[in-house]
Amino acid sequence: MRRRLRTAGVVAAAVLSLVASAMPANAQVGTGPWTAENPSFNVQERGCGNVDGLDFELTCSTGSGDQRAERRYVTYTGGTRQFEGSFRIASMAGTRISLKQTFRDAPTAGPYFMLAVERGGRLYAVHGGETLGSGATVGTSVRVNTVHQVGSTHKVYINGSLKQTVSSSGGSYYDKFGAYRTASGAGPVKVTWSGIKFWRK
């Protein structure tokens, strides 16, 4: 009898596992259903930028040149894509460092959205200067979600709250995160990312 109960329990657990794996992925924000993705990426280290896993560091205070430590994910075209990740600033003697980017790849390549942080914890959109949050101080974990419906809208959430919605043209885009010196910024800075997830629908 006990052997039968154990067997039934193993079978039930296996069935539940199969059902769970077949269910749509639950994203933190936005309406679904979502499908989880695991896109590939390249590591970008330029100037005084260093990447070690999910630790990103600019070691210099240079206010010029290309100073970056980032992951650059593969290009996507069409549909709706969601990025999620949390960052924690370990140290920051500099200011105005870009942490997350949605980059246009085609038809014209260039930065489309850049989330940056100032020393003191203000989060802002580099293009336009809009304040998107505060409290991103050393040691504090902040969750970032971007939901990009190509050809319609790009939405930014900070700790689950919608902070910005802008229009989006069609074309090809990709996600980047890490630490990147903006045109008016400088290091040094060290930031750790965690909980990186991607979805599409």
mmCIF file of C-alpha atoms in Angstrom:
data_model
loop_
_atom_site.group_PDB
_atom_site.id
_atom_site.type_symbol
_atom_site.label_atom_id
_atom_site.label_comp_id
_atom_site.label_asym_id
_atom_site.label_seq_id
_atom_site.Cartn_x
_atom_site.Cartn_y
_atom_site.Cartn_z
ATOM 1 C CA MET A 1 0.000 0.000 0.000
ATOM 2 C CA ARG A 2 2.771 2.411 0.913
ATOM 3 C CA ARG A 3 4.593 1.582 -2.320
ATOM 4 C CA ARG A 4 1.430 2.402 -4.284
ATOM 5 C CA LEU A 5 1.044 5.721 -2.470
ATOM 6 C CA ARG A 6 4.688 6.596 -3.139
ATOM 7 C CA THR A 7 4.268 5.720 -6.826
ATOM 8 C CA ALA A 8 1.085 7.776 -7.054
ATOM 9 C CA GLY A 9 2.886 10.708 -5.442
ATOM 10 C CA VAL A 10 5.769 10.515 -7.926
ATOM 11 C CA VAL A 11 3.330 10.366 -10.852
ATOM 12 C CA ALA A 12 1.343 13.325 -9.510
ATOM 13 C CA ALA A 13 4.505 15.387 -9.066
ATOM 14 C CA ALA A 14 5.593 14.591 -12.613
ATOM 15 C CA VAL A 15 2.190 15.605 -14.001
ATOM 16 C CA LEU A 16 2.235 18.878 -12.043
ATOM 17 C CA SER A 17 5.730 19.606 -13.353
ATOM 18 C CA LEU A 18 4.608 19.062 -16.952
ATOM 19 C CA VAL A 19 1.550 21.276 -16.463
ATOM 20 C CA ALA A 20 3.636 24.050 -14.906
ATOM 21 C CA SER A 21 6.154 23.963 -17.754
ATOM 22 C CA ALA A 22 3.353 24.217 -20.311
ATOM 23 C CA MET A 23 1.739 27.234 -18.636
ATOM 24 C CA PRO A 24 2.446 30.768 -19.962
ATOM 25 C CA ALA A 25 5.305 32.582 -18.228
ATOM 26 C CA ASN A 26 4.204 35.161 -15.662
ATOM 27 C CA ALA A 27 5.898 38.515 -16.135
ATOM 28 C CA GLN A 28 6.057 41.115 -13.376
ATOM 29 C CA VAL A 29 4.180 43.829 -15.294
ATOM 30 C CA GLY A 30 1.883 44.142 -18.301
ATOM 31 C CA THR A 31 -0.882 41.876 -19.528
ATOM 32 C CA GLY A 32 -0.063 38.455 -20.978
ATOM 33 C CA PRO A 33 0.152 35.798 -22.003
ATOM 34 C CA TRP A 34 3.945 36.043 -22.104
ATOM 35 C CA THR A 35 6.493 33.545 -23.392
ATOM 36 C CA ALA A 36 9.834 33.422 -21.601
ATOM 37 C CA GLU A 37 12.965 33.932 -23.708
ATOM 38 C CA ASN A 38 16.679 33.432 -23.148
ATOM 39 C CA PRO A 39 18.349 35.660 -25.769
ATOM 40 C CA SER A 40 22.086 35.571 -26.364
ATOM 41 C CA PHE A 41 24.328 38.548 -25.675
ATOM 42 C CA ASN A 42 27.784 40.001 -26.194
ATOM 43 C CA VAL A 43 29.855 41.648 -23.465
ATOM 44 C CA GLN A 44 31.073 45.165 -24.253
ATOM 45 C CA GLU A 45 34.078 46.556 -22.379
ATOM 46 C CA ARG A 46 35.460 49.865 -23.570
ATOM 47 C CA GLY A 47 37.697 52.479 -22.014
ATOM 48 C CA CYS A 48 37.917 51.782 -18.295
ATOM 49 C CA GLY A 49 34.915 49.434 -18.317
ATOM 50 C CA ASN A 50 35.150 45.993 -16.708
ATOM 51 C CA VAL A 51 32.533 43.224 -16.696
ATOM 52 C CA ASP A 52 32.652 40.238 -14.339
ATOM 53 C CA GLY A 53 29.475 38.189 -14.688
ATOM 54 C CA LEU A 54 26.711 40.550 -13.588
ATOM 55 C CA ASP A 55 29.117 43.056 -11.998
ATOM 56 C CA PHE A 56 29.747 46.140 -14.146
ATOM 57 C CA GLU A 57 32.383 48.739 -13.295
ATOM 58 C CA LEU A 58 33.850 51.958 -14.662
ATOM 59 C CA THR A 59 37.128 52.419 -12.829
ATOM 60 C CA CYS A 60 38.046 55.929 -14.023
ATOM 61 C CA SER A 61 36.699 59.459 -13.604
ATOM 62 C CA THR A 62 37.265 60.340 -17.261
ATOM 63 C CA GLY A 63 34.617 62.733 -18.579
ATOM 64 C CA SER A 64 35.284 61.959 -22.222
ATOM 65 C CA GLY A 65 35.613 58.976 -24.518
ATOM 66 C CA ASP A 66 33.674 55.729 -24.670
ATOM 67 C CA GLN A 67 33.553 54.317 -21.143
ATOM 68 C CA ARG A 68 31.265 51.303 -20.917
ATOM 69 C CA ALA A 69 30.749 47.921 -19.263
ATOM 70 C CA GLU A 70 27.594 46.345 -20.675
ATOM 71 C CA ARG A 71 25.741 43.339 -22.013
ATOM 72 C CA ARG A 72 24.338 43.821 -25.521
ATOM 73 C CA TYR A 73 21.514 41.417 -26.344
ATOM 74 C CA VAL A 74 20.451 40.188 -29.777
ATOM 75 C CA THR A 75 18.279 42.328 -32.048
ATOM 76 C CA TYR A 76 14.509 41.847 -32.136
ATOM 77 C CA THR A 77 11.953 43.003 -34.697
ATOM 78 C CA GLY A 78 8.209 43.333 -34.139
ATOM 79 C CA GLY A 79 5.950 42.062 -31.397
ATOM 80 C CA THR A 80 6.060 43.032 -27.728
ATOM 81 C CA ARG A 81 9.190 42.426 -25.637
ATOM 82 C CA GLN A 82 9.665 42.748 -21.904
ATOM 83 C CA PHE A 83 12.945 43.090 -20.024
ATOM 84 C CA GLU A 84 13.236 42.734 -16.264
ATOM 85 C CA GLY A 85 16.245 43.132 -14.018
ATOM 86 C CA SER A 86 17.276 44.570 -10.667
ATOM 87 C CA PHE A 87 20.359 46.678 -10.075
ATOM 88 C CA ARG A 88 22.208 47.595 -6.908
ATOM 89 C CA ILE A 89 24.883 50.286 -6.933
ATOM 90 C CA ALA A 90 27.857 49.049 -4.907
ATOM 91 C CA SER A 91 29.811 52.309 -5.143
ATOM 92 C CA MET A 92 29.441 55.574 -7.035
ATOM 93 C CA ALA A 93 31.881 58.468 -6.865
ATOM 94 C CA GLY A 94 30.791 59.609 -10.339
ATOM 95 C CA THR A 95 27.385 60.614 -11.664
ATOM 96 C CA ARG A 96 25.011 60.425 -14.656
ATOM 97 C CA ILE A 97 25.661 56.802 -15.532
ATOM 98 C CA SER A 98 23.336 54.943 -17.917
ATOM 99 C CA LEU A 99 22.183 51.605 -16.504
ATOM 100 C CA LYS A 100 19.616 50.279 -19.027
ATOM 101 C CA GLN A 101 19.175 51.052 -22.726
ATOM 102 C CA THR A 102 16.720 50.160 -25.451
ATOM 103 C CA PHE A 103 18.738 50.723 -28.608
ATOM 104 C CA ARG A 104 17.465 51.158 -32.166
ATOM 105 C CA ASP A 105 19.287 48.956 -34.680
ATOM 106 C CA ALA A 106 17.397 49.740 -37.922
ATOM 107 C CA PRO A 107 16.367 51.541 -40.041
ATOM 108 C CA THR A 108 18.547 54.158 -38.269
ATOM 109 C CA ALA A 109 20.887 52.967 -35.520
ATOM 110 C CA GLY A 110 21.075 54.946 -32.296
ATOM 111 C CA PRO A 111 19.966 55.113 -28.656
ATOM 112 C CA TYR A 112 16.177 55.158 -28.272
ATOM 113 C CA PHE A 113 15.788 54.992 -24.484
ATOM 114 C CA MET A 114 18.440 55.362 -21.788
ATOM 115 C CA LEU A 115 17.785 55.059 -18.049
ATOM 116 C CA ALA A 116 20.509 56.793 -16.043
ATOM 117 C CA VAL A 117 21.270 57.550 -12.418
ATOM 118 C CA GLU A 118 22.782 60.613 -10.768
ATOM 119 C CA ARG A 119 24.859 60.519 -7.613
ATOM 120 C CA GLY A 120 22.230 60.952 -4.916
ATOM 121 C CA GLY A 121 19.839 58.399 -6.416
ATOM 122 C CA ARG A 122 17.762 60.243 -9.014
ATOM 123 C CA LEU A 123 16.766 58.045 -11.963
ATOM 124 C CA TYR A 124 16.035 59.835 -15.214
ATOM 125 C CA ALA A 125 15.550 59.410 -18.965
ATOM 126 C CA VAL A 126 18.662 60.710 -20.708
ATOM 127 C CA HIS A 127 16.694 61.951 -23.729
ATOM 128 C CA GLY A 128 14.410 64.645 -22.352
ATOM 129 C CA GLY A 129 15.677 64.515 -18.769
ATOM 130 C CA GLU A 130 12.395 63.290 -17.275
ATOM 131 C CA THR A 131 12.698 62.077 -13.668
ATOM 132 C CA LEU A 132 11.602 58.430 -13.450
ATOM 133 C CA GLY A 133 12.386 57.697 -9.832
ATOM 134 C CA SER A 134 14.494 58.403 -6.779
ATOM 135 C CA GLY A 135 16.189 56.481 -4.009
ATOM 136 C CA ALA A 136 18.618 54.561 -6.249
ATOM 137 C CA THR A 137 21.339 55.082 -3.661
ATOM 138 C CA VAL A 138 24.339 52.906 -2.879
ATOM 139 C CA GLY A 139 23.237 49.520 -1.551
ATOM 140 C CA THR A 140 19.570 49.841 -2.582
ATOM 141 C CA SER A 141 18.066 47.301 -4.991
ATOM 142 C CA VAL A 142 15.861 48.739 -7.758
ATOM 143 C CA ARG A 143 13.810 46.666 -10.215
ATOM 144 C CA VAL A 144 13.485 47.867 -13.816
ATOM 145 C CA ASN A 145 11.004 46.612 -16.406
ATOM 146 C CA THR A 146 10.700 47.864 -19.963
ATOM 147 C CA VAL A 147 7.763 46.754 -22.120
ATOM 148 C CA HIS A 148 8.312 47.549 -25.778
ATOM 149 C CA GLN A 149 5.533 47.097 -28.302
ATOM 150 C CA VAL A 150 7.431 47.765 -31.515
ATOM 151 C CA GLY A 151 5.625 50.308 -33.675
ATOM 152 C CA SER A 152 3.397 51.437 -30.778
ATOM 153 C CA THR A 153 4.778 52.198 -27.283
ATOM 154 C CA HIS A 154 7.733 51.794 -24.949
ATOM 155 C CA LYS A 155 6.899 51.681 -21.221
ATOM 156 C CA VAL A 156 9.257 51.930 -18.249
ATOM 157 C CA TYR A 157 8.417 50.561 -14.807
ATOM 158 C CA ILE A 158 10.450 51.197 -11.657
ATOM 159 C CA ASN A 159 9.778 48.766 -8.811
ATOM 160 C CA GLY A 160 6.558 47.741 -10.537
ATOM 161 C CA SER A 161 5.166 51.270 -11.042
ATOM 162 C CA LEU A 162 4.692 52.695 -14.533
ATOM 163 C CA LYS A 163 6.910 55.798 -14.845
ATOM 164 C CA GLN A 164 7.043 56.583 -18.556
ATOM 165 C CA THR A 165 5.179 55.787 -21.776
ATOM 166 C CA VAL A 166 6.498 57.054 -25.120
ATOM 167 C CA SER A 167 5.639 56.239 -28.717
ATOM 168 C CA SER A 168 7.719 53.762 -30.684
ATOM 169 C CA SER A 169 8.337 53.542 -34.395
ATOM 170 C CA GLY A 170 8.732 50.233 -36.209
ATOM 171 C CA GLY A 171 12.102 48.700 -36.936
ATOM 172 C CA SER A 172 14.677 46.622 -35.075
ATOM 173 C CA TYR A 173 15.855 47.138 -31.482
ATOM 174 C CA TYR A 174 17.939 45.515 -28.759
ATOM 175 C CA ASP A 175 18.391 45.685 -24.990
ATOM 176 C CA LYS A 176 21.538 46.660 -23.113
ATOM 177 C CA PHE A 177 22.317 46.990 -19.417
ATOM 178 C CA GLY A 178 25.343 47.552 -17.223
ATOM 179 C CA ALA A 179 27.187 50.841 -16.686
ATOM 180 C CA TYR A 180 27.801 53.409 -19.422
ATOM 181 C CA ARG A 181 29.121 56.974 -19.124
ATOM 182 C CA THR A 182 26.603 59.436 -20.553
ATOM 183 C CA ALA A 183 27.793 62.511 -22.459
ATOM 184 C CA SER A 184 27.553 64.598 -19.261
ATOM 185 C CA GLY A 185 28.640 61.881 -16.832
ATOM 186 C CA ALA A 186 31.743 60.271 -15.384
ATOM 187 C CA GLY A 187 32.720 57.341 -13.190
ATOM 188 C CA PRO A 188 33.883 55.665 -11.158
ATOM 189 C CA VAL A 189 30.898 53.425 -10.470
ATOM 190 C CA LYS A 190 30.255 49.782 -9.702
ATOM 191 C CA VAL A 191 26.816 48.217 -10.156
ATOM 192 C CA THR A 192 25.534 44.663 -9.832
ATOM 193 C CA TRP A 193 22.524 43.399 -11.798
ATOM 194 C CA SER A 194 20.410 40.374 -10.881
ATOM 195 C CA GLY A 195 17.156 38.623 -11.762
ATOM 196 C CA ILE A 196 17.541 39.170 -15.513
ATOM 197 C CA LYS A 197 14.497 37.926 -17.452
ATOM 198 C CA PHE A 198 13.051 38.393 -20.908
ATOM 199 C CA TRP A 199 9.600 37.700 -22.341
ATOM 200 C CA ARG A 200 7.778 38.192 -25.635
ATOM 201 C CA LYS A 201 4.203 38.050 -26.876
#
